[in-house]
């Protein structure tokens, strides 16, 4: 076009009209490009607003799931069975590695596609240059070319090559800028994932430590309670055995002395004095001398057993031992019931933690997916 305008055969009026048409065309193309850019900007702004709304919605759902909104747990898991099967038994580190692998594969595919496009552009430019050379060769032969035409032809070839080189340079610079933005976004996402995983690890460790301490304390209480129950039962058996032996001995003494007639105390003393006077003070108390030491030993043994029970049960008197034992038995039943309730609560808490882990993985996946789509749109 410039060659035709620079030709001396054209008049000034025609040249001005051509320049006006060229400028009008440039202005129209610039206005069209501005309209296209404004439309793209509006679309991107609407998409960004939709993504922000969607992200806020996911954050609200995540907060509700943390603070106990059980109504939405079941439909979320039913609506996303693939994600549940993919990430339900994985730890955050494995999820991070999986996402890194996916990002690396996507980057590799992007580089490969850019390289193919660049090759196609180079092939297109080479074909275009060859076509122009063939067209010029067909219109004007080299034998009848003037020196000015030869020079203009060479200048046009140099300009076309420079234009092709500038286009290739601009495209490569744009590709480099896009890749730099992608790397920055992916690095930010990975850093946020690392911080979130570290916080989750700390929370899980604290919960595990507290659970272990509670289990240790509960086991210690169980052991102490079993020891106290065994000692109390043993002492109660010894007490019952001693009482039974005393009853037997009491029955024997009572059966032995049942044939002795009942007399008054002054008559017994008079008869004893008369017998002493008659026999010189020798009385036959052989049976009473045998029974009394046995009874004293049993009484001392019973008092020792009762004192041990008193020290174990921590009561002020012997009468409070049996009520304290009944109270301990009631406490044992109550503690056993509490252990069953605590185990049920533990299982429910573990189930809730597993469901919350799945929801967290789903939310992370959706945020990453939205971020990747946003980067691709940019």
mmCIF file of C-alpha atoms in Angstrom:
data_model
loop_
_atom_site.group_PDB
_atom_site.id
_atom_site.type_symbol
_atom_site.label_atom_id
_atom_site.label_comp_id
_atom_site.label_asym_id
_atom_site.label_seq_id
_atom_site.Cartn_x
_atom_site.Cartn_y
_atom_site.Cartn_z
ATOM 1 C CA UNK A 1 0.000 0.000 0.000
ATOM 2 C CA UNK A 2 2.780 2.451 0.860
ATOM 3 C CA UNK A 3 4.502 1.565 -2.412
ATOM 4 C CA UNK A 4 1.348 2.487 -4.341
ATOM 5 C CA UNK A 5 0.991 5.793 -2.467
ATOM 6 C CA UNK A 6 4.662 6.731 -2.952
ATOM 7 C CA UNK A 7 4.313 6.211 -6.690
ATOM 8 C CA UNK A 8 4.589 9.433 -8.718
ATOM 9 C CA UNK A 9 1.639 8.479 -10.888
ATOM 10 C CA UNK A 10 -0.770 9.181 -7.985
ATOM 11 C CA UNK A 11 -2.121 12.685 -7.601
ATOM 12 C CA UNK A 12 -2.089 14.580 -4.330
ATOM 13 C CA UNK A 13 -5.857 14.348 -4.019
ATOM 14 C CA UNK A 14 -5.766 10.576 -4.347
ATOM 15 C CA UNK A 15 -2.926 10.343 -1.867
ATOM 16 C CA UNK A 16 -4.832 12.469 0.659
ATOM 17 C CA UNK A 17 -7.952 10.365 0.224
ATOM 18 C CA UNK A 18 -5.893 7.212 0.748
ATOM 19 C CA UNK A 19 -4.255 8.636 3.873
ATOM 20 C CA UNK A 20 -7.665 9.698 5.210
ATOM 21 C CA UNK A 21 -9.064 6.237 4.605
ATOM 22 C CA UNK A 22 -6.045 4.689 6.333
ATOM 23 C CA UNK A 23 -6.408 6.981 9.357
ATOM 24 C CA UNK A 24 -10.150 6.344 9.473
ATOM 25 C CA UNK A 25 -9.504 2.623 9.353
ATOM 26 C CA UNK A 26 -6.945 2.873 12.156
ATOM 27 C CA UNK A 27 -9.339 4.921 14.302
ATOM 28 C CA UNK A 28 -12.119 2.439 13.682
ATOM 29 C CA UNK A 29 -9.868 -0.492 14.606
ATOM 30 C CA UNK A 30 -8.741 1.338 17.757
ATOM 31 C CA UNK A 31 -12.372 2.060 18.753
ATOM 32 C CA UNK A 32 -13.324 -1.554 18.059
ATOM 33 C CA UNK A 33 -10.410 -2.817 20.150
ATOM 34 C CA UNK A 34 -11.426 -0.459 22.969
ATOM 35 C CA UNK A 35 -15.001 -1.753 22.842
ATOM 36 C CA UNK A 36 -13.727 -5.321 22.912
ATOM 37 C CA UNK A 37 -11.444 -4.559 25.854
ATOM 38 C CA UNK A 38 -14.266 -2.836 27.745
ATOM 39 C CA UNK A 39 -16.562 -5.809 27.164
ATOM 40 C CA UNK A 40 -13.841 -8.188 28.322
ATOM 41 C CA UNK A 41 -13.173 -6.027 31.362
ATOM 42 C CA UNK A 42 -16.875 -6.002 32.274
ATOM 43 C CA UNK A 43 -17.092 -9.761 31.849
ATOM 44 C CA UNK A 44 -14.015 -10.252 33.992
ATOM 45 C CA UNK A 45 -15.386 -7.905 36.665
ATOM 46 C CA UNK A 46 -18.666 -9.823 36.738
ATOM 47 C CA UNK A 47 -16.785 -13.110 36.924
ATOM 48 C CA UNK A 48 -14.601 -11.752 39.739
ATOM 49 C CA UNK A 49 -17.707 -10.594 41.634
ATOM 50 C CA UNK A 50 -19.315 -14.003 41.139
ATOM 51 C CA UNK A 51 -16.142 -15.684 42.350
ATOM 52 C CA UNK A 52 -15.996 -13.402 45.403
ATOM 53 C CA UNK A 53 -19.656 -14.161 46.212
ATOM 54 C CA UNK A 54 -19.027 -17.863 45.725
ATOM 55 C CA UNK A 55 -15.924 -17.712 47.946
ATOM 56 C CA UNK A 56 -17.846 -15.868 50.685
ATOM 57 C CA UNK A 57 -20.613 -18.452 50.429
ATOM 58 C CA UNK A 58 -18.088 -21.273 50.826
ATOM 59 C CA UNK A 59 -16.539 -19.517 53.807
ATOM 60 C CA UNK A 60 -19.955 -19.142 55.441
ATOM 61 C CA UNK A 61 -20.710 -22.818 54.817
ATOM 62 C CA UNK A 62 -17.308 -23.727 56.262
ATOM 63 C CA UNK A 63 -17.970 -21.642 59.387
ATOM 64 C CA UNK A 64 -21.406 -23.229 59.800
ATOM 65 C CA UNK A 65 -19.901 -26.682 59.464
ATOM 66 C CA UNK A 66 -17.305 -25.865 62.154
ATOM 67 C CA UNK A 67 -19.870 -24.505 64.608
ATOM 68 C CA UNK A 68 -22.322 -27.379 64.230
ATOM 69 C CA UNK A 69 -24.682 -26.868 61.253
ATOM 70 C CA UNK A 70 -25.536 -30.528 60.826
ATOM 71 C CA UNK A 71 -28.340 -29.970 58.308
ATOM 72 C CA UNK A 72 -26.019 -29.270 55.380
ATOM 73 C CA UNK A 73 -23.506 -32.050 56.007
ATOM 74 C CA UNK A 74 -25.478 -34.840 54.361
ATOM 75 C CA UNK A 75 -26.487 -32.971 51.139
ATOM 76 C CA UNK A 76 -22.924 -31.686 50.646
ATOM 77 C CA UNK A 77 -21.510 -35.186 50.800
ATOM 78 C CA UNK A 78 -24.265 -36.511 48.528
ATOM 79 C CA UNK A 79 -23.710 -33.784 45.936
ATOM 80 C CA UNK A 80 -19.944 -34.398 45.745
ATOM 81 C CA UNK A 81 -19.323 -38.153 45.915
ATOM 82 C CA UNK A 82 -16.227 -38.004 43.686
ATOM 83 C CA UNK A 83 -14.444 -35.543 45.953
ATOM 84 C CA UNK A 84 -15.470 -37.535 48.991
ATOM 85 C CA UNK A 85 -14.011 -40.717 47.518
ATOM 86 C CA UNK A 86 -10.882 -38.902 46.324
ATOM 87 C CA UNK A 87 -9.912 -37.059 49.509
ATOM 88 C CA UNK A 88 -11.706 -38.678 52.445
ATOM 89 C CA UNK A 89 -8.734 -40.750 53.664
ATOM 90 C CA UNK A 90 -5.871 -38.400 52.716
ATOM 91 C CA UNK A 91 -3.821 -36.065 54.852
ATOM 92 C CA UNK A 92 -3.185 -32.400 53.864
ATOM 93 C CA UNK A 93 0.371 -33.116 52.820
ATOM 94 C CA UNK A 94 -0.769 -35.708 50.261
ATOM 95 C CA UNK A 95 -3.432 -33.313 48.989
ATOM 96 C CA UNK A 96 -0.783 -30.626 48.586
ATOM 97 C CA UNK A 97 1.476 -32.981 46.652
ATOM 98 C CA UNK A 98 -1.433 -34.011 44.438
ATOM 99 C CA UNK A 99 -2.271 -30.379 43.692
ATOM 100 C CA UNK A 100 1.380 -29.623 42.925
ATOM 101 C CA UNK A 101 1.440 -32.530 40.502
ATOM 102 C CA UNK A 102 -1.753 -31.323 38.795
ATOM 103 C CA UNK A 103 -0.399 -27.770 38.534
ATOM 104 C CA UNK A 104 2.883 -29.042 37.129
ATOM 105 C CA UNK A 105 1.102 -31.116 34.499
ATOM 106 C CA UNK A 106 -1.114 -28.152 33.548
ATOM 107 C CA UNK A 107 1.956 -25.903 33.226
ATOM 108 C CA UNK A 108 3.659 -28.516 31.094
ATOM 109 C CA UNK A 109 0.644 -28.733 28.796
ATOM 110 C CA UNK A 110 0.528 -24.917 28.562
ATOM 111 C CA UNK A 111 4.201 -24.691 27.634
ATOM 112 C CA UNK A 112 3.769 -27.387 25.039
ATOM 113 C CA UNK A 113 0.761 -25.616 23.534
ATOM 114 C CA UNK A 114 2.608 -22.274 23.469
ATOM 115 C CA UNK A 115 5.553 -23.892 21.768
ATOM 116 C CA UNK A 116 3.260 -25.409 19.137
ATOM 117 C CA UNK A 117 1.554 -22.060 18.566
ATOM 118 C CA UNK A 118 4.910 -20.372 18.190
ATOM 119 C CA UNK A 119 5.988 -22.957 15.632
ATOM 120 C CA UNK A 120 2.751 -22.477 13.737
ATOM 121 C CA UNK A 121 3.217 -18.702 13.746
ATOM 122 C CA UNK A 122 6.738 -19.081 12.401
ATOM 123 C CA UNK A 123 5.492 -21.448 9.712
ATOM 124 C CA UNK A 124 2.696 -19.014 8.842
ATOM 125 C CA UNK A 125 5.126 -16.103 8.535
ATOM 126 C CA UNK A 126 7.493 -18.135 6.378
ATOM 127 C CA UNK A 127 4.645 -19.210 4.102
ATOM 128 C CA UNK A 128 3.455 -15.621 3.887
ATOM 129 C CA UNK A 129 6.932 -14.441 2.924
ATOM 130 C CA UNK A 130 7.202 -17.141 0.297
ATOM 131 C CA UNK A 131 3.792 -16.195 -1.103
ATOM 132 C CA UNK A 132 4.800 -12.534 -1.340
ATOM 133 C CA UNK A 133 8.028 -13.507 -3.068
ATOM 134 C CA UNK A 134 6.113 -15.644 -5.533
ATOM 135 C CA UNK A 135 3.611 -12.875 -6.190
ATOM 136 C CA UNK A 136 6.325 -10.304 -6.793
ATOM 137 C CA UNK A 137 8.240 -12.768 -8.973
ATOM 138 C CA UNK A 138 5.107 -13.465 -11.020
ATOM 139 C CA UNK A 139 4.211 -9.773 -11.532
ATOM 140 C CA UNK A 140 7.677 -8.476 -12.359
ATOM 141 C CA UNK A 141 10.513 -10.496 -13.765
ATOM 142 C CA UNK A 142 14.025 -9.949 -12.568
ATOM 143 C CA UNK A 143 15.332 -9.180 -16.096
ATOM 144 C CA UNK A 144 13.120 -6.095 -16.495
ATOM 145 C CA UNK A 145 13.429 -4.833 -12.859
ATOM 146 C CA UNK A 146 14.946 -1.458 -12.389
ATOM 147 C CA UNK A 147 17.385 -0.648 -9.669
ATOM 148 C CA UNK A 148 14.760 1.352 -7.728
ATOM 149 C CA UNK A 149 12.323 -1.577 -7.870
ATOM 150 C CA UNK A 150 15.056 -3.961 -6.729
ATOM 151 C CA UNK A 151 15.840 -1.730 -3.784
ATOM 152 C CA UNK A 152 12.164 -1.325 -2.809
ATOM 153 C CA UNK A 153 11.693 -5.086 -3.051
ATOM 154 C CA UNK A 154 14.636 -5.732 -0.743
ATOM 155 C CA UNK A 155 13.420 -3.014 1.660
ATOM 156 C CA UNK A 156 9.969 -4.634 1.771
ATOM 157 C CA UNK A 157 11.500 -8.024 2.530
ATOM 158 C CA UNK A 158 13.552 -6.512 5.369
ATOM 159 C CA UNK A 159 10.468 -4.723 6.748
ATOM 160 C CA UNK A 160 8.383 -7.901 6.621
ATOM 161 C CA UNK A 161 11.105 -9.826 8.429
ATOM 162 C CA UNK A 162 11.381 -7.058 11.046
ATOM 163 C CA UNK A 163 7.614 -7.094 11.542
ATOM 164 C CA UNK A 164 7.643 -10.860 11.943
ATOM 165 C CA UNK A 165 10.496 -10.619 14.452
ATOM 166 C CA UNK A 166 8.693 -7.902 16.452
ATOM 167 C CA UNK A 167 5.471 -9.964 16.497
ATOM 168 C CA UNK A 168 7.359 -13.013 17.719
ATOM 169 C CA UNK A 169 9.110 -10.931 20.380
ATOM 170 C CA UNK A 170 5.844 -9.434 21.627
ATOM 171 C CA UNK A 171 4.139 -12.819 21.758
ATOM 172 C CA UNK A 172 7.059 -14.341 23.682
ATOM 173 C CA UNK A 173 7.048 -11.402 26.146
ATOM 174 C CA UNK A 174 3.307 -11.801 26.692
ATOM 175 C CA UNK A 175 3.767 -15.523 27.300
ATOM 176 C CA UNK A 176 6.532 -14.813 29.827
ATOM 177 C CA UNK A 177 4.361 -12.286 31.691
ATOM 178 C CA UNK A 178 1.443 -14.719 31.853
ATOM 179 C CA UNK A 179 3.706 -17.476 33.149
ATOM 180 C CA UNK A 180 5.167 -15.159 35.798
ATOM 181 C CA UNK A 181 1.656 -14.259 37.009
ATOM 182 C CA UNK A 182 0.741 -17.947 37.108
ATOM 183 C CA UNK A 183 3.807 -18.805 39.162
ATOM 184 C CA UNK A 184 3.088 -15.987 41.648
ATOM 185 C CA UNK A 185 -0.523 -17.120 42.093
ATOM 186 C CA UNK A 186 0.441 -20.778 42.504
ATOM 187 C CA UNK A 187 3.161 -19.888 45.021
ATOM 188 C CA UNK A 188 0.660 -17.901 47.086
ATOM 189 C CA UNK A 189 -1.839 -20.714 47.014
ATOM 190 C CA UNK A 190 0.799 -23.237 48.076
ATOM 191 C CA UNK A 191 1.986 -21.006 50.930
ATOM 192 C CA UNK A 192 -1.591 -20.640 52.193
ATOM 193 C CA UNK A 193 -2.029 -24.406 52.009
ATOM 194 C CA UNK A 194 1.169 -24.934 54.014
ATOM 195 C CA UNK A 195 0.052 -22.510 56.736
ATOM 196 C CA UNK A 196 -3.403 -24.118 56.893
ATOM 197 C CA UNK A 197 -1.908 -27.601 57.116
ATOM 198 C CA UNK A 198 0.464 -26.503 59.912
ATOM 199 C CA UNK A 199 -2.431 -25.003 61.890
ATOM 200 C CA UNK A 200 -4.440 -28.190 61.402
ATOM 201 C CA UNK A 201 -1.487 -30.300 62.576
ATOM 202 C CA UNK A 202 -1.153 -28.186 65.745
ATOM 203 C CA UNK A 203 -4.873 -28.485 66.496
ATOM 204 C CA UNK A 204 -4.839 -32.247 65.942
ATOM 205 C CA UNK A 205 -1.757 -32.644 68.181
ATOM 206 C CA UNK A 206 -3.357 -30.619 70.977
ATOM 207 C CA UNK A 207 -6.573 -32.624 70.737
ATOM 208 C CA UNK A 208 -4.621 -35.903 70.773
ATOM 209 C CA UNK A 209 -2.601 -34.801 73.828
ATOM 210 C CA UNK A 210 -5.738 -33.778 75.713
ATOM 211 C CA UNK A 211 -7.447 -37.049 74.816
ATOM 212 C CA UNK A 212 -4.401 -39.048 75.917
ATOM 213 C CA UNK A 213 -4.196 -37.178 79.239
ATOM 214 C CA UNK A 214 -7.907 -37.716 79.869
ATOM 215 C CA UNK A 215 -7.582 -41.423 79.069
ATOM 216 C CA UNK A 216 -4.566 -41.732 81.425
ATOM 217 C CA UNK A 217 -6.415 -39.997 84.243
ATOM 218 C CA UNK A 218 -9.458 -42.195 83.697
ATOM 219 C CA UNK A 219 -7.338 -45.360 83.746
ATOM 220 C CA UNK A 220 -5.635 -44.220 86.970
ATOM 221 C CA UNK A 221 -9.010 -43.608 88.606
ATOM 222 C CA UNK A 222 -10.203 -47.039 87.463
ATOM 223 C CA UNK A 223 -7.119 -48.715 88.977
ATOM 224 C CA UNK A 224 -7.399 -46.832 92.282
ATOM 225 C CA UNK A 225 -11.092 -47.565 92.509
ATOM 226 C CA UNK A 226 -10.552 -51.285 91.819
ATOM 227 C CA UNK A 227 -7.847 -51.444 94.510
ATOM 228 C CA UNK A 228 -10.120 -49.740 97.069
ATOM 229 C CA UNK A 229 -13.030 -52.047 96.193
ATOM 230 C CA UNK A 230 -10.824 -55.135 96.567
ATOM 231 C CA UNK A 231 -9.525 -54.021 99.967
ATOM 232 C CA UNK A 232 -13.024 -53.158 101.195
ATOM 233 C CA UNK A 233 -14.388 -56.510 100.029
ATOM 234 C CA UNK A 234 -11.517 -58.352 101.669
ATOM 235 C CA UNK A 235 -11.996 -56.504 104.958
ATOM 236 C CA UNK A 236 -15.748 -57.067 104.849
ATOM 237 C CA UNK A 237 -15.204 -60.792 104.313
ATOM 238 C CA UNK A 238 -12.818 -60.911 107.273
ATOM 239 C CA UNK A 239 -15.337 -58.963 109.371
ATOM 240 C CA UNK A 240 -18.179 -61.336 108.473
ATOM 241 C CA UNK A 241 -15.974 -64.341 109.164
ATOM 242 C CA UNK A 242 -14.983 -62.965 112.584
ATOM 243 C CA UNK A 243 -18.606 -62.145 113.455
ATOM 244 C CA UNK A 244 -19.659 -65.647 112.414
ATOM 245 C CA UNK A 245 -16.954 -67.219 114.608
ATOM 246 C CA UNK A 246 -17.985 -65.045 117.562
ATOM 247 C CA UNK A 247 -21.607 -66.065 117.116
ATOM 248 C CA UNK A 248 -20.632 -69.737 117.071
ATOM 249 C CA UNK A 249 -18.558 -69.376 120.245
ATOM 250 C CA UNK A 250 -21.323 -67.382 121.894
ATOM 251 C CA UNK A 251 -23.825 -70.127 121.050
ATOM 252 C CA UNK A 252 -21.480 -72.768 122.475
ATOM 253 C CA UNK A 253 -21.031 -70.838 125.734
ATOM 254 C CA UNK A 254 -24.738 -70.230 125.965
ATOM 255 C CA UNK A 255 -25.551 -73.904 125.319
ATOM 256 C CA UNK A 256 -22.935 -74.935 127.933
ATOM 257 C CA UNK A 257 -24.306 -72.576 130.599
ATOM 258 C CA UNK A 258 -27.987 -73.178 129.878
ATOM 259 C CA UNK A 259 -28.258 -75.963 132.523
ATOM 260 C CA UNK A 260 -26.990 -73.634 135.310
ATOM 261 C CA UNK A 261 -29.934 -72.285 137.339
ATOM 262 C CA UNK A 262 -30.408 -68.567 137.700
ATOM 263 C CA UNK A 263 -29.780 -67.259 141.230
ATOM 264 C CA UNK A 264 -29.442 -63.915 142.729
ATOM 265 C CA UNK A 265 -26.084 -62.258 143.067
ATOM 266 C CA UNK A 266 -25.991 -62.217 146.900
ATOM 267 C CA UNK A 267 -26.914 -65.920 147.025
ATOM 268 C CA UNK A 268 -24.111 -66.734 144.562
ATOM 269 C CA UNK A 269 -21.656 -64.746 146.657
ATOM 270 C CA UNK A 270 -22.808 -66.468 149.859
ATOM 271 C CA UNK A 271 -22.503 -69.896 148.287
ATOM 272 C CA UNK A 272 -19.083 -69.048 146.899
ATOM 273 C CA UNK A 273 -17.945 -67.823 150.296
ATOM 274 C CA UNK A 274 -19.280 -70.978 151.951
ATOM 275 C CA UNK A 275 -17.525 -73.138 149.420
ATOM 276 C CA UNK A 276 -14.346 -71.206 149.943
ATOM 277 C CA UNK A 277 -14.612 -71.670 153.643
ATOM 278 C CA UNK A 278 -15.335 -75.346 153.239
ATOM 279 C CA UNK A 279 -12.743 -76.076 150.531
ATOM 280 C CA UNK A 280 -10.150 -73.584 151.561
ATOM 281 C CA UNK A 281 -10.706 -71.046 148.645
ATOM 282 C CA UNK A 282 -10.221 -73.393 145.618
ATOM 283 C CA UNK A 283 -12.953 -72.907 142.960
ATOM 284 C CA UNK A 284 -13.151 -74.694 139.564
ATOM 285 C CA UNK A 285 -13.207 -71.938 136.883
ATOM 286 C CA UNK A 286 -11.471 -73.972 134.218
ATOM 287 C CA UNK A 287 -14.072 -73.502 131.501
ATOM 288 C CA UNK A 288 -14.360 -69.724 132.019
ATOM 289 C CA UNK A 289 -10.557 -69.400 131.939
ATOM 290 C CA UNK A 290 -10.494 -71.150 128.502
ATOM 291 C CA UNK A 291 -13.361 -69.186 126.880
ATOM 292 C CA UNK A 292 -12.440 -65.644 127.996
ATOM 293 C CA UNK A 293 -8.986 -65.453 126.277
ATOM 294 C CA UNK A 294 -10.521 -66.714 123.010
ATOM 295 C CA UNK A 295 -13.191 -64.036 123.181
ATOM 296 C CA UNK A 296 -10.606 -61.347 123.956
ATOM 297 C CA UNK A 297 -8.473 -62.389 120.966
ATOM 298 C CA UNK A 298 -11.459 -62.342 118.610
ATOM 299 C CA UNK A 299 -12.516 -58.939 119.932
ATOM 300 C CA UNK A 300 -9.023 -57.490 119.423
ATOM 301 C CA UNK A 301 -8.872 -58.989 115.944
ATOM 302 C CA UNK A 302 -12.273 -57.515 115.091
ATOM 303 C CA UNK A 303 -11.249 -54.104 116.426
ATOM 304 C CA UNK A 304 -8.045 -54.246 114.316
ATOM 305 C CA UNK A 305 -10.026 -55.122 111.167
ATOM 306 C CA UNK A 306 -12.506 -52.340 111.872
ATOM 307 C CA UNK A 307 -9.694 -49.830 112.384
ATOM 308 C CA UNK A 308 -8.134 -50.825 109.049
ATOM 309 C CA UNK A 309 -11.516 -50.393 107.342
ATOM 310 C CA UNK A 310 -11.897 -47.047 109.078
ATOM 311 C CA UNK A 311 -8.494 -45.869 107.835
ATOM 312 C CA UNK A 312 -9.186 -47.075 104.274
ATOM 313 C CA UNK A 313 -12.686 -45.611 104.050
ATOM 314 C CA UNK A 314 -11.686 -42.370 105.905
ATOM 315 C CA UNK A 315 -14.637 -42.279 108.318
ATOM 316 C CA UNK A 316 -14.684 -40.978 111.935
ATOM 317 C CA UNK A 317 -16.376 -44.027 113.500
ATOM 318 C CA UNK A 318 -17.046 -47.726 112.938
ATOM 319 C CA UNK A 319 -20.763 -47.113 112.307
ATOM 320 C CA UNK A 320 -19.974 -45.054 109.168
ATOM 321 C CA UNK A 321 -17.996 -47.818 107.413
ATOM 322 C CA UNK A 322 -20.951 -49.641 105.914
ATOM 323 C CA UNK A 323 -22.709 -46.475 104.569
ATOM 324 C CA UNK A 324 -19.394 -45.395 103.076
ATOM 325 C CA UNK A 325 -19.034 -48.767 101.322
ATOM 326 C CA UNK A 326 -22.567 -48.453 99.921
ATOM 327 C CA UNK A 327 -21.750 -44.948 98.728
ATOM 328 C CA UNK A 328 -18.588 -46.207 97.018
ATOM 329 C CA UNK A 329 -20.554 -48.934 95.257
ATOM 330 C CA UNK A 330 -23.018 -46.308 94.016
ATOM 331 C CA UNK A 331 -20.106 -44.173 92.821
ATOM 332 C CA UNK A 332 -18.670 -47.176 91.002
ATOM 333 C CA UNK A 333 -21.950 -47.720 89.129
ATOM 334 C CA UNK A 334 -22.140 -44.001 88.321
ATOM 335 C CA UNK A 335 -18.539 -43.924 87.054
ATOM 336 C CA UNK A 336 -19.129 -46.975 84.869
ATOM 337 C CA UNK A 337 -22.160 -45.266 83.325
ATOM 338 C CA UNK A 338 -20.108 -42.093 82.804
ATOM 339 C CA UNK A 339 -17.367 -44.109 81.076
ATOM 340 C CA UNK A 340 -19.929 -45.539 78.640
ATOM 341 C CA UNK A 341 -21.302 -42.043 77.953
ATOM 342 C CA UNK A 342 -17.784 -40.647 77.427
ATOM 343 C CA UNK A 343 -16.927 -43.407 74.968
ATOM 344 C CA UNK A 344 -20.108 -42.679 72.974
ATOM 345 C CA UNK A 345 -19.264 -38.963 72.943
ATOM 346 C CA UNK A 346 -15.724 -39.782 71.801
ATOM 347 C CA UNK A 347 -17.021 -41.816 68.855
ATOM 348 C CA UNK A 348 -19.432 -39.025 67.845
ATOM 349 C CA UNK A 349 -16.640 -36.417 68.074
ATOM 350 C CA UNK A 350 -14.357 -38.560 65.900
ATOM 351 C CA UNK A 351 -17.118 -38.937 63.306
ATOM 352 C CA UNK A 352 -17.704 -35.184 63.313
ATOM 353 C CA UNK A 353 -13.974 -34.550 62.895
ATOM 354 C CA UNK A 354 -13.816 -36.891 59.904
ATOM 355 C CA UNK A 355 -16.784 -35.160 58.261
ATOM 356 C CA UNK A 356 -15.226 -31.741 58.911
ATOM 357 C CA UNK A 357 -11.942 -32.915 57.354
ATOM 358 C CA UNK A 358 -13.849 -33.965 54.236
ATOM 359 C CA UNK A 359 -15.644 -30.597 54.086
ATOM 360 C CA UNK A 360 -12.336 -28.760 54.501
ATOM 361 C CA UNK A 361 -10.808 -30.710 51.638
ATOM 362 C CA UNK A 362 -13.846 -29.955 49.452
ATOM 363 C CA UNK A 363 -13.638 -26.221 50.272
ATOM 364 C CA UNK A 364 -9.888 -26.145 49.508
ATOM 365 C CA UNK A 365 -10.505 -27.909 46.211
ATOM 366 C CA UNK A 366 -13.216 -25.427 45.193
ATOM 367 C CA UNK A 367 -11.105 -22.386 46.168
ATOM 368 C CA UNK A 368 -8.150 -23.731 44.204
ATOM 369 C CA UNK A 369 -10.375 -24.455 41.221
ATOM 370 C CA UNK A 370 -11.807 -20.914 41.327
ATOM 371 C CA UNK A 371 -8.318 -19.410 41.621
ATOM 372 C CA UNK A 372 -7.067 -21.449 38.662
ATOM 373 C CA UNK A 373 -10.036 -20.400 36.503
ATOM 374 C CA UNK A 374 -9.459 -16.774 37.485
ATOM 375 C CA UNK A 375 -5.775 -16.992 36.519
ATOM 376 C CA UNK A 376 -6.661 -18.637 33.198
ATOM 377 C CA UNK A 377 -9.206 -15.881 32.460
ATOM 378 C CA UNK A 378 -6.580 -13.237 33.226
#
